[in-house]
Coordinates of N, CA, C and O and ligand atoms in Angstrom, one line a residue:
M1 N 2.2 -12.4 6.2 CA 2.9 -12.1 7.4 C 1.8 -11.4 8.3 O 1.2 -10.3 8.0
R2 N 1.4 -12.1 9.5 CA 0.2 -11.5 10.3 C 0.9 -11.3 11.7 O 1.4 -12.3 12.3
I3 N 0.6 -10.2 12.4 CA 1.0 -10.0 13.6 C -0.1 -9.6 14.7 O -0.8 -8.7 14.3
D4 N 0.0 -10.3 15.6 CA -1.2 -10.4 16.7 C -1.1 -8.7 17.4 O 0.0 -8.4 17.6
F5 N -2.1 -8.1 17.3 CA -2.2 -6.6 17.6 C -1.8 -6.5 19.2 O -1.0 -5.6 19.4
K6 N -2.0 -7.4 20.1 CA -1.8 -7.5 21.2 C -0.1 -7.5 21.6 O 0.5 -7.1 22.7
K7 N 0.6 -7.9 20.6 CA 2.0 -8.2 20.7 C 2.9 -7.0 20.1 O 4.0 -7.2 20.3
I8 N 2.1 -6.1 19.8 CA 2.6 -4.8 18.9 C 3.1 -3.7 20.1 O 2.1 -3.3 20.8
G9 N 4.2 -3.5 20.3 CA 4.6 -2.5 21.2 C 5.2 -1.3 20.7 O 5.0 -1.1 19.5
S10 N 5.5 -0.3 21.5 CA 6.1 1.0 21.0 C 7.4 0.9 20.5 O 7.8 1.8 19.9
K11 N 8.2 -0.1 20.6 CA 9.3 -0.2 19.9 C 9.1 -0.7 18.5 O 8.4 -1.7 18.3
K12 N 9.9 0.0 17.5 CA 9.9 -0.3 16.1 C 10.2 -1.6 15.8 O 11.3 -2.2 16.1
R13 N 9.4 -2.4 14.9 CA 9.9 -3.6 14.3 C 9.7 -3.6 12.8 O 8.9 -2.8 12.1
S14 N 10.5 -4.4 12.1 CA 10.5 -4.4 10.7 C 9.7 -5.5 10.1 O 9.4 -6.7 10.8
F15 N 9.1 -5.2 8.9 CA 8.5 -6.2 8.3 C 8.8 -6.3 6.7 O 9.4 -5.3 6.2
S16 N 8.6 -7.3 5.9 CA 8.8 -7.4 4.6 C 7.8 -8.5 3.9 O 7.8 -9.6 4.5
V17 N 6.9 -8.1 2.9 CA 6.1 -9.1 2.4 C 6.3 -8.8 0.8 O 6.6 -8.0 0.4
E18 N 5.8 -9.8 0.2 CA 5.9 -10.0 -1.2 C 4.7 -10.5 -1.8 O 4.2 -11.5 -1.3
K19 N 4.1 -9.8 -2.7 CA 3.1 -10.4 -3.5 C 3.2 -10.0 -5.0 O 3.3 -8.9 -5.3
E20 N 2.9 -10.8 -5.9 CA 3.0 -10.4 -7.3 C 4.1 -9.8 -7.8 O 4.0 -8.9 -8.7
G21 N 5.2 -10.1 -7.2 CA 6.4 -9.3 -7.6 C 6.6 -7.9 -6.9 O 7.7 -7.4 -7.0
V22 N 5.8 -7.6 -6.1 CA 5.9 -6.1 -5.4 C 6.4 -6.5 -3.9 O 5.9 -7.6 -3.4
V23 N 7.4 -6.0 -3.5 CA 7.9 -5.8 -2.3 C 7.4 -4.9 -1.4 O 7.6 -3.8 -1.8
F24 N 6.9 -4.9 -0.3 CA 6.4 -4.0 0.8 C 7.1 -4.2 1.8 O 6.9 -5.3 2.6
S25 N 7.9 -3.2 2.3 CA 8.7 -3.5 3.6 C 8.9 -2.0 4.4 O 8.7 -1.1 3.8
G26 N 9.2 -2.4 5.7 CA 9.4 -1.2 6.5 C 9.2 -1.5 7.9 O 9.6 -2.6 8.4
E27 N 8.6 -0.6 8.7 CA 8.5 -0.6 10.2 C 7.2 -0.2 10.6 O 6.4 0.4 10.1
Y28 N 6.8 -0.9 11.8 CA 5.5 -0.8 12.4 C 5.8 -0.6 14.0 O 6.8 -1.2 14.5
K29 N 4.9 0.1 14.6 CA 5.1 0.2 15.8 C 3.6 0.8 16.5 O 2.8 1.4 15.8
R30 N 3.5 0.6 17.7 CA 2.1 1.1 18.4 C 2.3 2.6 18.7 O 3.4 3.1 18.9
E31 N 1.1 3.0 18.3 CA 1.0 4.7 18.5 C -0.4 5.0 19.1 O -1.2 4.7 18.6
N32 N -0.5 4.9 20.5 CA -1.7 5.0 21.3 C -2.4 3.7 20.9 O -1.7 2.7 21.0
E33 N -3.7 3.8 20.6 CA -4.5 2.5 20.4 C -4.3 2.0 18.8 O -4.5 0.9 18.7
L34 N -3.5 2.7 18.1 CA -3.4 2.4 16.6 C -2.0 1.8 16.5 O -1.0 1.9 17.4
V35 N -1.8 1.2 15.2 CA -0.4 0.8 14.9 C -0.2 1.8 13.8 O -0.9 1.6 12.6
D36 N 1.2 2.3 13.8 CA 1.7 2.9 12.8 C 2.6 2.3 11.8 O 3.5 1.7 12.3
I37 N 2.3 2.4 10.5 CA 3.1 1.4 9.6 C 3.7 2.4 8.6 O 3.0 3.1 7.9
R38 N 5.1 2.3 8.4 CA 5.5 3.3 7.4 C 6.4 2.1 6.4 O 7.5 1.3 7.2
G39 N 6.3 2.2 5.3 CA 7.1 1.2 4.5 C 7.3 1.9 3.0 O 6.9 3.1 2.8
R40 N 7.8 0.8 2.2 CA 7.9 1.3 0.8 C 7.4 0.2 0.0 O 7.8 -0.9 0.3
L41 N 6.8 0.5 -1.2 CA 6.6 -0.4 -2.2 C 7.8 -0.4 -3.3 O 8.1 0.9 -3.8
E42 N 8.2 -1.5 -3.7 CA 9.3 -1.5 -4.5 C 9.2 -2.6 -5.5 O 8.5 -3.5 -5.5
K43 N 10.1 -2.6 -6.6 CA 10.0 -3.3 -7.7 C 9.1 -3.1 -8.9 O 8.6 -1.8 -8.9
G44 N 8.5 -4.2 -9.2 CA 7.5 -3.7 -10.5 C 6.1 -4.5 -10.4 O 6.1 -5.5 -9.6
L45 N 5.3 -4.0 -11.0 CA 3.9 -4.6 -11.1 C 3.3 -4.6 -12.6 O 3.6 -3.5 -13.4
S46 N 2.7 -5.6 -12.9 CA 2.1 -5.7 -14.2 C 0.8 -5.0 -14.3 O 0.0 -5.4 -13.3
V47 N 0.6 -4.0 -15.0 CA -0.7 -3.4 -15.1 C -1.2 -3.4 -16.6 O -0.6 -3.8 -17.5
E48 N -2.6 -3.1 -16.6 CA -3.2 -3.0 -17.9 C -3.1 -1.5 -18.6 O -3.6 -0.8 -17.9
C49 N -3.0 -1.6 -19.9 CA -2.8 -0.3 -20.5 C -4.3 0.2 -20.7 O -5.2 -0.6 -21.2
A50 N -4.6 1.4 -20.6 CA -6.1 1.9 -20.5 C -6.5 2.1 -21.8 O -7.7 1.9 -22.3
R51 N -5.8 2.3 -22.8 CA -6.0 2.5 -24.2 C -5.9 1.1 -24.9 O -7.1 0.7 -25.6
C52 N -4.9 0.3 -24.9 CA -4.9 -0.7 -26.0 C -5.0 -2.3 -25.2 O -5.1 -3.2 -25.7
G53 N -5.1 -2.1 -23.9 CA -5.5 -3.2 -23.2 C -4.3 -4.1 -22.8 O -4.5 -5.2 -22.2
R54 N -3.0 -3.9 -23.5 CA -2.0 -4.5 -23.2 C -1.3 -4.7 -21.8 O -1.6 -3.7 -21.0
E55 N -0.8 -5.7 -21.3 CA -0.3 -5.6 -20.0 C 1.3 -5.3 -20.1 O 2.0 -5.6 -21.1
F56 N 1.6 -4.5 -19.2 CA 2.9 -4.1 -19.3 C 3.6 -3.9 -17.7 O 2.6 -3.6 -17.0
M57 N 4.6 -3.6 -17.5 CA 5.3 -3.6 -16.2 C 5.6 -2.0 -16.1 O 6.2 -1.3 -16.6
I58 N 5.1 -1.7 -14.8 CA 5.8 -0.3 -14.2 C 6.4 -0.5 -13.0 O 6.4 -1.5 -12.3
K59 N 7.3 0.5 -12.9 CA 8.3 0.4 -11.8 C 7.8 1.1 -10.5 O 7.1 2.1 -10.7
L60 N 7.8 0.5 -9.4 CA 7.3 1.1 -8.3 C 8.5 1.5 -7.4 O 9.3 0.8 -7.1
D61 N 8.2 2.7 -6.7 CA 9.0 3.2 -5.5 C 8.1 4.1 -4.8 O 8.2 5.4 -5.2
E62 N 7.4 3.6 -4.0 CA 6.4 4.5 -3.3 C 6.5 4.5 -1.8 O 6.5 3.4 -1.5
K63 N 6.4 5.7 -1.2 CA 6.3 5.5 0.2 C 4.9 5.3 0.7 O 4.1 5.8 0.2
I64 N 4.7 4.5 1.7 CA 3.3 4.2 2.3 C 3.5 4.4 3.8 O 4.2 4.0 4.4
H65 N 2.4 5.3 4.4 CA 2.3 5.7 5.7 C 0.9 5.5 6.0 O 0.0 6.1 5.5
L66 N 0.7 4.4 6.9 CA -0.7 4.2 7.1 C -0.7 3.7 8.7 O 0.1 3.4 9.4
K67 N -2.0 3.7 9.1 CA -2.4 3.3 10.5 C -3.3 2.2 10.5 O -4.1 1.9 9.6
A68 N -3.0 1.1 11.4 CA -4.2 0.0 11.4 C -4.6 0.0 12.9 O -4.2 0.5 13.7
N69 N -6.1 -0.6 12.7 CA -6.9 -0.4 14.1 C -7.3 -1.9 14.3 O -7.6 -2.6 13.4
D70 N -7.2 -2.3 15.6 CA -7.8 -3.6 15.8 C -9.5 -3.4 16.0 O -9.9 -2.9 17.0
G71 N -10.2 -3.8 14.8 CA -11.5 -3.4 14.9 C -12.1 -2.2 14.4 O -11.0 -1.5 13.7
I72 N -13.2 -1.8 14.7 CA -13.9 -0.5 14.1 C -13.0 0.8 14.5 O -12.9 1.0 15.8
F73 N -12.6 1.7 13.8 CA -12.0 2.7 14.3 C -13.0 3.9 14.3 O -13.6 4.1 13.1
R74 N -13.5 4.5 15.4 CA -14.4 5.5 15.4 C -13.9 6.9 15.3 O -14.7 7.9 15.2
G75 N -12.5 7.2 15.5 CA -12.1 8.6 15.8 C -11.9 8.9 14.2 O -12.1 8.3 13.2
S76 N -11.1 9.9 14.2 CA -10.6 10.3 12.8 C -9.1 10.9 13.0 O -8.9 11.5 14.0
I77 N -8.4 10.8 12.1 CA -6.9 11.2 12.0 C -6.8 11.9 10.8 O -6.9 11.5 9.7
D78 N -6.3 13.3 10.9 CA -6.1 14.1 9.6 C -5.1 13.5 8.6 O -4.1 13.1 9.1
G79 N -5.4 13.4 7.5 CA -4.6 12.9 6.5 C -4.2 11.4 6.4 O -3.4 10.9 5.7
F80 N -4.9 10.7 7.5 CA -4.6 9.0 7.4 C -5.9 8.3 7.1 O -6.8 8.5 7.5
D81 N -5.5 7.3 6.3 CA -6.5 6.2 6.2 C -6.3 5.3 7.3 O -5.1 4.8 7.4
V82 N -7.2 4.8 8.1 CA -7.1 3.9 9.1 C -7.6 2.5 8.6 O -8.7 2.6 8.2
V83 N -6.7 1.7 8.5 CA -7.2 0.4 8.2 C -7.7 -0.7 9.3 O -6.9 -0.9 10.2
E84 N -8.8 -1.1 9.1 CA -9.6 -1.8 10.1 C -9.3 -3.3 9.9 O -9.5 -3.7 8.9
F85 N -8.7 -4.0 10.9 CA -8.7 -5.4 11.1 C -9.5 -6.0 11.8 O -9.7 -5.6 13.1
F86 N -10.3 -7.3 11.6 CA -11.4 -7.7 12.5 C -11.1 -9.1 13.1 O -11.8 -9.5 13.7
E87 N -9.8 -9.5 12.9 CA -9.6 -10.9 13.3 C -8.4 -10.6 14.6 O -7.8 -11.9 14.7
G88 N -8.1 -9.5 14.8 CA -6.9 -9.3 16.0 C -5.6 -9.4 15.4 O -4.6 -9.4 16.2
F89 N -5.4 -9.4 14.0 CA -4.0 -9.4 13.6 C -4.1 -8.3 12.6 O -4.8 -8.0 11.9
V90 N -2.8 -7.7 12.3 CA -2.4 -6.9 11.3 C -1.9 -7.8 10.1 O -1.0 -8.6 10.3
D91 N -2.4 -7.7 9.1 CA -2.2 -8.6 8.1 C -1.3 -7.9 6.9 O -2.2 -7.2 6.0
F92 N -0.2 -7.8 6.8 CA 0.8 -7.1 5.8 C 0.3 -7.6 4.3 O 0.4 -6.7 3.5
E93 N 0.1 -9.0 4.2 CA -0.3 -9.1 2.7 C -1.4 -8.7 2.3 O -1.6 -8.3 1.2
E94 N -2.4 -8.6 3.3 CA -3.8 -7.9 3.0 C -3.5 -6.4 2.6 O -4.1 -5.8 1.6
L95 N -2.7 -5.7 3.5 CA -2.4 -4.3 3.2 C -1.7 -4.2 1.7 O -2.1 -3.4 1.0
L96 N -0.8 -5.0 1.3 CA -0.1 -5.0 0.2 C -1.1 -5.3 -0.9 O -1.1 -4.6 -2.0
G97 N -2.0 -6.1 -0.8 CA -2.8 -6.6 -1.9 C -3.9 -5.3 -2.1 O -4.2 -5.1 -3.4
G98 N -4.3 -4.8 -1.1 CA -5.2 -3.3 -1.2 C -4.4 -2.1 -2.1 O -4.8 -1.6 -2.7
E99 N -3.0 -2.2 -1.7 CA -2.2 -1.3 -2.6 C -2.0 -1.5 -4.0 O -2.2 -0.6 -4.8
I100 N -1.9 -2.9 -4.2 CA -1.6 -3.3 -5.5 C -2.9 -3.2 -6.2 O -3.0 -2.6 -7.5
E101 N -4.2 -3.4 -5.6 CA -5.7 -3.1 -6.4 C -5.8 -1.7 -6.6 O -6.2 -1.4 -7.6
S102 N -5.3 -0.8 -5.6 CA -5.4 0.5 -5.8 C -4.4 1.0 -7.1 O -4.9 2.1 -7.8
I103 N -3.3 0.5 -7.2 CA -2.5 0.8 -8.3 C -3.1 0.5 -9.4 O -3.0 1.2 -10.4
R104 N -3.5 -0.6 -9.6 CA -4.0 -1.3 -10.7 C -5.2 -0.4 -11.4 O -5.6 -0.5 -12.5
L105 N -6.1 0.2 -10.6 CA -7.2 1.1 -10.8 C -6.8 2.4 -11.1 O -7.6 3.2 -12.0
D106 N -5.5 2.8 -11.0 CA -5.1 4.1 -11.7 C -5.0 3.9 -13.3 O -5.0 2.9 -13.9
Y107 N -4.9 5.0 -13.8 CA -4.9 5.2 -15.2 C -3.4 5.0 -15.8 O -2.6 5.8 -15.4
H108 N -3.3 3.9 -16.5 CA -2.0 3.5 -17.0 C -1.9 3.6 -18.4 O -2.7 2.9 -19.0
L109 N -0.9 4.1 -19.2 CA -0.6 3.9 -20.5 C 0.6 3.2 -20.9 O 1.8 3.4 -20.1
C110 N 0.7 2.1 -21.5 CA 1.7 1.5 -22.2 C 2.7 2.5 -22.8 O 2.3 3.3 -23.5
P111 N 4.1 2.0 -22.9 CA 5.1 2.9 -23.7 C 4.7 3.4 -25.3 O 4.7 4.5 -25.6
E112 N 4.1 2.3 -25.8 CA 3.5 2.7 -27.1 C 2.5 3.9 -27.3 O 2.4 4.5 -28.1
C113 N 1.4 3.6 -26.3 CA 0.4 4.5 -26.3 C 0.6 5.9 -25.5 O -0.1 6.8 -25.6
T114 N 1.9 6.0 -24.9 CA 2.3 7.3 -24.1 C 2.8 8.4 -25.3 O 2.7 9.5 -24.9
D115 N 3.1 8.0 -26.5 CA 3.6 8.9 -27.4 C 2.8 10.0 -27.6 O 1.7 9.9 -28.0
G116 N 3.4 11.3 -27.3 CA 2.6 12.4 -27.6 C 1.5 12.7 -26.6 O 0.9 13.8 -26.6
E117 N 1.4 11.8 -25.7 CA 0.2 11.9 -24.7 C 0.8 12.6 -23.3 O 0.1 13.4 -22.8
E118 N 2.0 12.6 -23.2 CA 2.7 13.3 -22.1 C 2.4 14.8 -21.9 O 2.3 15.4 -21.1
F119 N 2.2 15.5 -23.1 CA 2.2 16.9 -23.3 C 0.8 17.5 -23.6 O 0.6 18.5 -23.7
S120 N -0.3 16.5 -23.4 CA -1.3 17.0 -23.7 C -2.3 17.2 -22.4 O -3.0 16.3 -22.1
Y121 N -2.1 18.1 -21.7 CA -2.7 18.5 -20.5 C -4.0 19.1 -20.8 O -4.1 19.8 -21.6
E122 N -4.9 18.9 -19.8 CA -6.3 19.5 -19.9 C -6.3 20.9 -19.2 O -5.6 20.9 -17.9
I123 N -6.8 21.9 -19.5 CA -6.8 23.0 -18.7 C -8.0 23.4 -18.2 O -9.1 23.4 -18.8
Ligands
ZN1 ZN1 -1.3 0.7 -24.7

């Protein structure tokens, strides 16, 4: 799902994309020169256990709030990552792909490796 930046107005529109079993859906609208995107990641994703290397499914239910810019963004906004697109479109699959990649890079332990692990905090 690619949306032309020029066609995005200040009225909210909805989007929904799916990749590798993960659903990313929500709303987007123009906010000054940026596009404000609020959505939710849902369903499940297969990740690799950091200890035994086994693939297992994790459940996802995560709020996503980000901003997109048509080209290089030179300003800064507190607390927000501004995603830059260079072809004149907001590409929701690409956004979802980036989120999936960053979730996969997190530290995950499968249920078998989790035993006893939950309570060993480092101080
Ligand atoms: Zn494991």
